[in-house]
Amino acid sequence: MEIKECMFSEVEPFLEDLFSQQHQEHFLTNIEESEEQISFGSWEKEQLIGGIVGKRHYQTLHVSLLGVQPAYRNTGTGSRLLKTMEEYAFTHGVDTITLTTKKYQALDFYLKNGYRIFGELENVPMKGTIKYYLVKRRNEWN
């Protein structure tokens, strides 16, 4: 056996096929995988001032990016973007939304918006900070 570095494009299809086979064996059915990227932007006079990106996979959505230009923070823009993503998720059968944030980012913002911490790792992604893992379930949505 030899292990060597290779291109993502060489390994990814192979691994996707393995996981697809595993999924079929586990669920004893060929459930079509429902996965899609979702994004919303907030615009002020045709200028993008904030955005949110998520990935829906079956009944789960993971918010991977959410940001607002500094001049528009504390105006409700981030909360409106998050609420829009939640409404999208609700209408598309999502039961769970997850996201991560770091100690120096927006933990209080997410807590204020009804997310709760289910895990944390110290010194991730670098020494001196904490990475928080947050969740919001369908029954917790307003």
mmCIF file of N, CA and C in Angstrom, residues 31-99:
data_model
loop_
_atom_site.group_PDB
_atom_site.id
_atom_site.type_symbol
_atom_site.label_atom_id
_atom_site.label_comp_id
_atom_site.label_asym_id
_atom_site.label_seq_id
_atom_site.Cartn_x
_atom_site.Cartn_y
_atom_site.Cartn_z
ATOM 1 N N ILE A 31 -32.593 6.436 -1.630
ATOM 2 C CA ILE A 31 -33.132 7.773 -1.425
ATOM 3 C C ILE A 31 -32.278 8.757 -2.203
ATOM 4 N N GLU A 32 -32.943 9.554 -3.034
ATOM 5 C CA GLU A 32 -32.204 10.571 -3.767
ATOM 6 C C GLU A 32 -31.690 11.615 -2.788
ATOM 7 N N GLU A 33 -30.441 11.885 -2.888
ATOM 8 C CA GLU A 33 -29.836 12.836 -1.966
ATOM 9 C C GLU A 33 -30.306 14.247 -2.306
ATOM 10 N N SER A 34 -30.786 14.928 -1.302
ATOM 11 C CA SER A 34 -31.246 16.300 -1.500
ATOM 12 C C SER A 34 -30.246 17.240 -0.854
ATOM 13 N N GLU A 35 -29.449 17.848 -1.684
ATOM 14 C CA GLU A 35 -28.415 18.745 -1.179
ATOM 15 C C GLU A 35 -28.394 19.971 -2.077
ATOM 16 N N GLU A 36 -28.406 21.137 -1.453
ATOM 17 C CA GLU A 36 -28.347 22.351 -2.251
ATOM 18 C C GLU A 36 -27.742 23.490 -1.452
ATOM 19 N N GLN A 37 -27.112 24.396 -2.159
ATOM 20 C CA GLN A 37 -26.564 25.612 -1.572
ATOM 21 C C GLN A 37 -27.658 26.678 -1.601
ATOM 22 N N ILE A 38 -27.759 27.449 -0.543
ATOM 23 C CA ILE A 38 -28.737 28.522 -0.455
ATOM 24 C C ILE A 38 -28.000 29.783 -0.025
ATOM 25 N N SER A 39 -28.337 30.906 -0.629
ATOM 26 C CA SER A 39 -27.734 32.166 -0.199
ATOM 27 C C SER A 39 -28.730 33.304 -0.358
ATOM 28 N N PHE A 40 -28.627 34.267 0.538
ATOM 29 C CA PHE A 40 -29.437 35.476 0.500
ATOM 30 C C PHE A 40 -28.509 36.654 0.733
ATOM 31 N N GLY A 41 -28.805 37.765 0.076
ATOM 32 C CA GLY A 41 -28.037 38.981 0.264
ATOM 33 C C GLY A 41 -28.937 40.104 0.734
ATOM 34 N N SER A 42 -28.355 41.032 1.448
ATOM 35 C CA SER A 42 -29.055 42.234 1.880
ATOM 36 C C SER A 42 -28.453 43.412 1.123
ATOM 37 N N TRP A 43 -29.323 44.187 0.494
ATOM 38 C CA TRP A 43 -28.867 45.251 -0.402
ATOM 39 C C TRP A 43 -29.366 46.602 0.091
ATOM 40 N N GLU A 44 -28.525 47.591 -0.023
ATOM 41 C CA GLU A 44 -28.874 48.978 0.284
ATOM 42 C C GLU A 44 -28.462 49.810 -0.931
ATOM 43 N N LYS A 45 -29.470 50.341 -1.630
ATOM 44 C CA LYS A 45 -29.198 51.155 -2.825
ATOM 45 C C LYS A 45 -28.260 50.430 -3.789
ATOM 46 N N GLU A 46 -28.610 49.201 -4.103
ATOM 47 C CA GLU A 46 -27.880 48.349 -5.043
ATOM 48 C C GLU A 46 -26.458 47.999 -4.605
ATOM 49 N N GLN A 47 -26.153 48.187 -3.320
ATOM 50 C CA GLN A 47 -24.859 47.780 -2.774
ATOM 51 C C GLN A 47 -25.096 46.624 -1.813
ATOM 52 N N LEU A 48 -24.345 45.552 -1.982
ATOM 53 C CA LEU A 48 -24.435 44.404 -1.095
ATOM 54 C C LEU A 48 -23.830 44.784 0.249
ATOM 55 N N ILE A 49 -24.653 44.701 1.306
ATOM 56 C CA ILE A 49 -24.176 45.084 2.638
ATOM 57 C C ILE A 49 -24.081 43.899 3.589
ATOM 58 N N GLY A 50 -24.634 42.761 3.192
ATOM 59 C CA GLY A 50 -24.577 41.578 4.036
ATOM 60 C C GLY A 50 -25.019 40.352 3.266
ATOM 61 N N GLY A 51 -24.661 39.196 3.793
ATOM 62 C CA GLY A 51 -25.056 37.967 3.114
ATOM 63 C C GLY A 51 -24.999 36.775 4.043
ATOM 64 N N ILE A 52 -25.708 35.737 3.619
ATOM 65 C CA ILE A 52 -25.731 34.478 4.367
ATOM 66 C C ILE A 52 -25.708 33.337 3.358
ATOM 67 N N VAL A 53 -24.951 32.296 3.685
ATOM 68 C CA VAL A 53 -24.809 31.121 2.824
ATOM 69 C C VAL A 53 -25.029 29.881 3.676
ATOM 70 N N GLY A 54 -25.798 28.949 3.156
ATOM 71 C CA GLY A 54 -26.035 27.693 3.855
ATOM 72 C C GLY A 54 -26.102 26.538 2.886
ATOM 73 N N LYS A 55 -26.056 25.347 3.435
ATOM 74 C CA LYS A 55 -26.146 24.130 2.629
ATOM 75 C C LYS A 55 -27.184 23.214 3.271
ATOM 76 N N ARG A 56 -28.227 22.914 2.506
ATOM 77 C CA ARG A 56 -29.271 22.003 2.991
ATOM 78 C C ARG A 56 -28.898 20.593 2.558
ATOM 79 N N HIS A 57 -29.008 19.674 3.507
ATOM 80 C CA HIS A 57 -28.729 18.264 3.259
ATOM 81 C C HIS A 57 -29.782 17.461 3.997
ATOM 82 N N TYR A 58 -30.708 16.871 3.248
ATOM 83 C CA TYR A 58 -31.873 16.199 3.812
ATOM 84 C C TYR A 58 -32.644 17.173 4.706
ATOM 85 N N GLN A 59 -32.815 16.856 5.979
ATOM 86 C CA GLN A 59 -33.606 17.719 6.868
ATOM 87 C C GLN A 59 -32.734 18.621 7.744
ATOM 88 N N THR A 60 -31.505 18.849 7.311
ATOM 89 C CA THR A 60 -30.581 19.685 8.074
ATOM 90 C C THR A 60 -30.033 20.784 7.174
ATOM 91 N N LEU A 61 -29.834 21.946 7.769
ATOM 92 C CA LEU A 61 -29.204 23.052 7.054
ATOM 93 C C LEU A 61 -28.044 23.555 7.900
ATOM 94 N N HIS A 62 -26.895 23.732 7.263
ATOM 95 C CA HIS A 62 -25.739 24.284 7.972
ATOM 96 C C HIS A 62 -25.438 25.663 7.399
ATOM 97 N N VAL A 63 -25.474 26.670 8.254
ATOM 98 C CA VAL A 63 -25.104 28.021 7.857
ATOM 99 C C VAL A 63 -23.585 28.106 7.919
ATOM 100 N N SER A 64 -22.964 28.315 6.773
ATOM 101 C CA SER A 64 -21.501 28.334 6.730
ATOM 102 C C SER A 64 -20.930 29.745 6.774
ATOM 103 N N LEU A 65 -21.679 30.720 6.287
ATOM 104 C CA LEU A 65 -21.191 32.097 6.274
ATOM 105 C C LEU A 65 -22.337 33.065 6.556
ATOM 106 N N LEU A 66 -22.070 34.057 7.375
ATOM 107 C CA LEU A 66 -23.000 35.160 7.618
ATOM 108 C C LEU A 66 -22.162 36.372 7.979
ATOM 109 N N GLY A 67 -22.335 37.439 7.231
ATOM 110 C CA GLY A 67 -21.562 38.641 7.513
ATOM 111 C C GLY A 67 -22.296 39.890 7.063
ATOM 112 N N VAL A 68 -22.018 40.974 7.765
ATOM 113 C CA VAL A 68 -22.617 42.272 7.476
ATOM 114 C C VAL A 68 -21.500 43.315 7.522
ATOM 115 N N GLN A 69 -21.492 44.232 6.561
ATOM 116 C CA GLN A 69 -20.500 45.308 6.565
ATOM 117 C C GLN A 69 -20.560 46.052 7.893
ATOM 118 N N PRO A 70 -19.406 46.458 8.418
ATOM 119 C CA PRO A 70 -19.365 47.115 9.729
ATOM 120 C C PRO A 70 -20.341 48.286 9.892
ATOM 121 N N ALA A 71 -20.513 49.100 8.871
ATOM 122 C CA ALA A 71 -21.401 50.266 8.982
ATOM 123 C C ALA A 71 -22.864 49.871 9.173
ATOM 124 N N TYR A 72 -23.211 48.622 8.863
ATOM 125 C CA TYR A 72 -24.605 48.178 8.954
ATOM 126 C C TYR A 72 -24.839 47.183 10.086
ATOM 127 N N ARG A 73 -23.829 46.965 10.910
ATOM 128 C CA ARG A 73 -24.009 46.073 12.056
ATOM 129 C C ARG A 73 -24.869 46.771 13.103
ATOM 130 N N ASN A 74 -25.560 45.996 13.900
ATOM 131 C CA ASN A 74 -26.475 46.499 14.939
ATOM 132 C C ASN A 74 -27.658 47.264 14.355
ATOM 133 N N THR A 75 -28.010 46.961 13.105
ATOM 134 C CA THR A 75 -29.189 47.563 12.480
ATOM 135 C C THR A 75 -30.290 46.535 12.260
ATOM 136 N N GLY A 76 -30.030 45.288 12.653
ATOM 137 C CA GLY A 76 -30.993 44.211 12.431
ATOM 138 C C GLY A 76 -30.770 43.461 11.129
ATOM 139 N N THR A 77 -29.790 43.879 10.350
ATOM 140 C CA THR A 77 -29.539 43.239 9.053
ATOM 141 C C THR A 77 -29.169 41.774 9.220
ATOM 142 N N GLY A 78 -28.254 41.469 10.135
ATOM 143 C CA GLY A 78 -27.844 40.080 10.351
ATOM 144 C C GLY A 78 -28.992 39.219 10.829
ATOM 145 N N SER A 79 -29.802 39.748 11.744
ATOM 146 C CA SER A 79 -30.962 38.992 12.247
ATOM 147 C C SER A 79 -31.970 38.746 11.140
ATOM 148 N N ARG A 80 -32.169 39.730 10.268
ATOM 149 C CA ARG A 80 -33.108 39.545 9.150
ATOM 150 C C ARG A 80 -32.598 38.500 8.172
ATOM 151 N N LEU A 81 -31.287 38.505 7.898
ATOM 152 C CA LEU A 81 -30.718 37.480 7.027
ATOM 153 C C LEU A 81 -30.899 36.096 7.641
ATOM 154 N N LEU A 82 -30.609 35.973 8.925
ATOM 155 C CA LEU A 82 -30.740 34.692 9.615
ATOM 156 C C LEU A 82 -32.192 34.227 9.614
ATOM 157 N N LYS A 83 -33.121 35.131 9.885
ATOM 158 C CA LYS A 83 -34.549 34.799 9.895
ATOM 159 C C LYS A 83 -35.014 34.361 8.501
ATOM 160 N N THR A 84 -34.512 35.017 7.467
ATOM 161 C CA THR A 84 -34.857 34.625 6.095
ATOM 162 C C THR A 84 -34.397 33.207 5.802
ATOM 163 N N MET A 85 -33.185 32.876 6.240
ATOM 164 C CA MET A 85 -32.672 31.520 6.039
ATOM 165 C C MET A 85 -33.516 30.515 6.820
ATOM 166 N N GLU A 86 -33.903 30.863 8.037
ATOM 167 C CA GLU A 86 -34.745 29.975 8.841
ATOM 168 C C GLU A 86 -36.101 29.753 8.173
ATOM 169 N N GLU A 87 -36.702 30.808 7.643
ATOM 170 C CA GLU A 87 -37.991 30.669 6.960
ATOM 171 C C GLU A 87 -37.859 29.785 5.727
ATOM 172 N N TYR A 88 -36.769 29.959 4.980
ATOM 173 C CA TYR A 88 -36.511 29.092 3.844
ATOM 174 C C TYR A 88 -36.426 27.633 4.313
ATOM 175 N N ALA A 89 -35.657 27.419 5.361
ATOM 176 C CA ALA A 89 -35.467 26.066 5.881
ATOM 177 C C ALA A 89 -36.806 25.456 6.288
ATOM 178 N N PHE A 90 -37.614 26.206 7.009
ATOM 179 C CA PHE A 90 -38.907 25.710 7.485
ATOM 180 C C PHE A 90 -39.794 25.278 6.323
ATOM 181 N N THR A 91 -39.832 26.070 5.253
ATOM 182 C CA THR A 91 -40.697 25.746 4.114
ATOM 183 C C THR A 91 -40.132 24.627 3.242
ATOM 184 N N HIS A 92 -38.887 24.221 3.488
ATOM 185 C CA HIS A 92 -38.272 23.151 2.702
ATOM 186 C C HIS A 92 -37.996 21.901 3.543
ATOM 187 N N GLY A 93 -38.723 21.743 4.637
ATOM 188 C CA GLY A 93 -38.674 20.505 5.399
ATOM 189 C C GLY A 93 -37.474 20.322 6.305
ATOM 190 N N VAL A 94 -36.753 21.386 6.577
ATOM 191 C CA VAL A 94 -35.586 21.292 7.458
ATOM 192 C C VAL A 94 -36.052 21.260 8.908
ATOM 193 N N ASP A 95 -35.458 20.373 9.696
ATOM 194 C CA ASP A 95 -35.774 20.254 11.118
ATOM 195 C C ASP A 95 -34.686 20.831 12.016
ATOM 196 N N THR A 96 -33.457 20.936 11.498
ATOM 197 C CA THR A 96 -32.323 21.342 12.319
ATOM 198 C C THR A 96 -31.422 22.282 11.528
ATOM 199 N N ILE A 97 -31.033 23.391 12.161
ATOM 200 C CA ILE A 97 -30.052 24.301 11.585
ATOM 201 C C ILE A 97 -28.838 24.309 12.510
ATOM 202 N N THR A 98 -27.655 24.166 11.909
ATOM 203 C CA THR A 98 -26.416 24.218 12.682
ATOM 204 C C THR A 98 -25.525 25.327 12.132
ATOM 205 N N LEU A 99 -24.600 25.773 12.957
ATOM 206 C CA LEU A 99 -23.606 26.756 12.538
ATOM 207 C C LEU A 99 -22.480 26.764 13.549
#
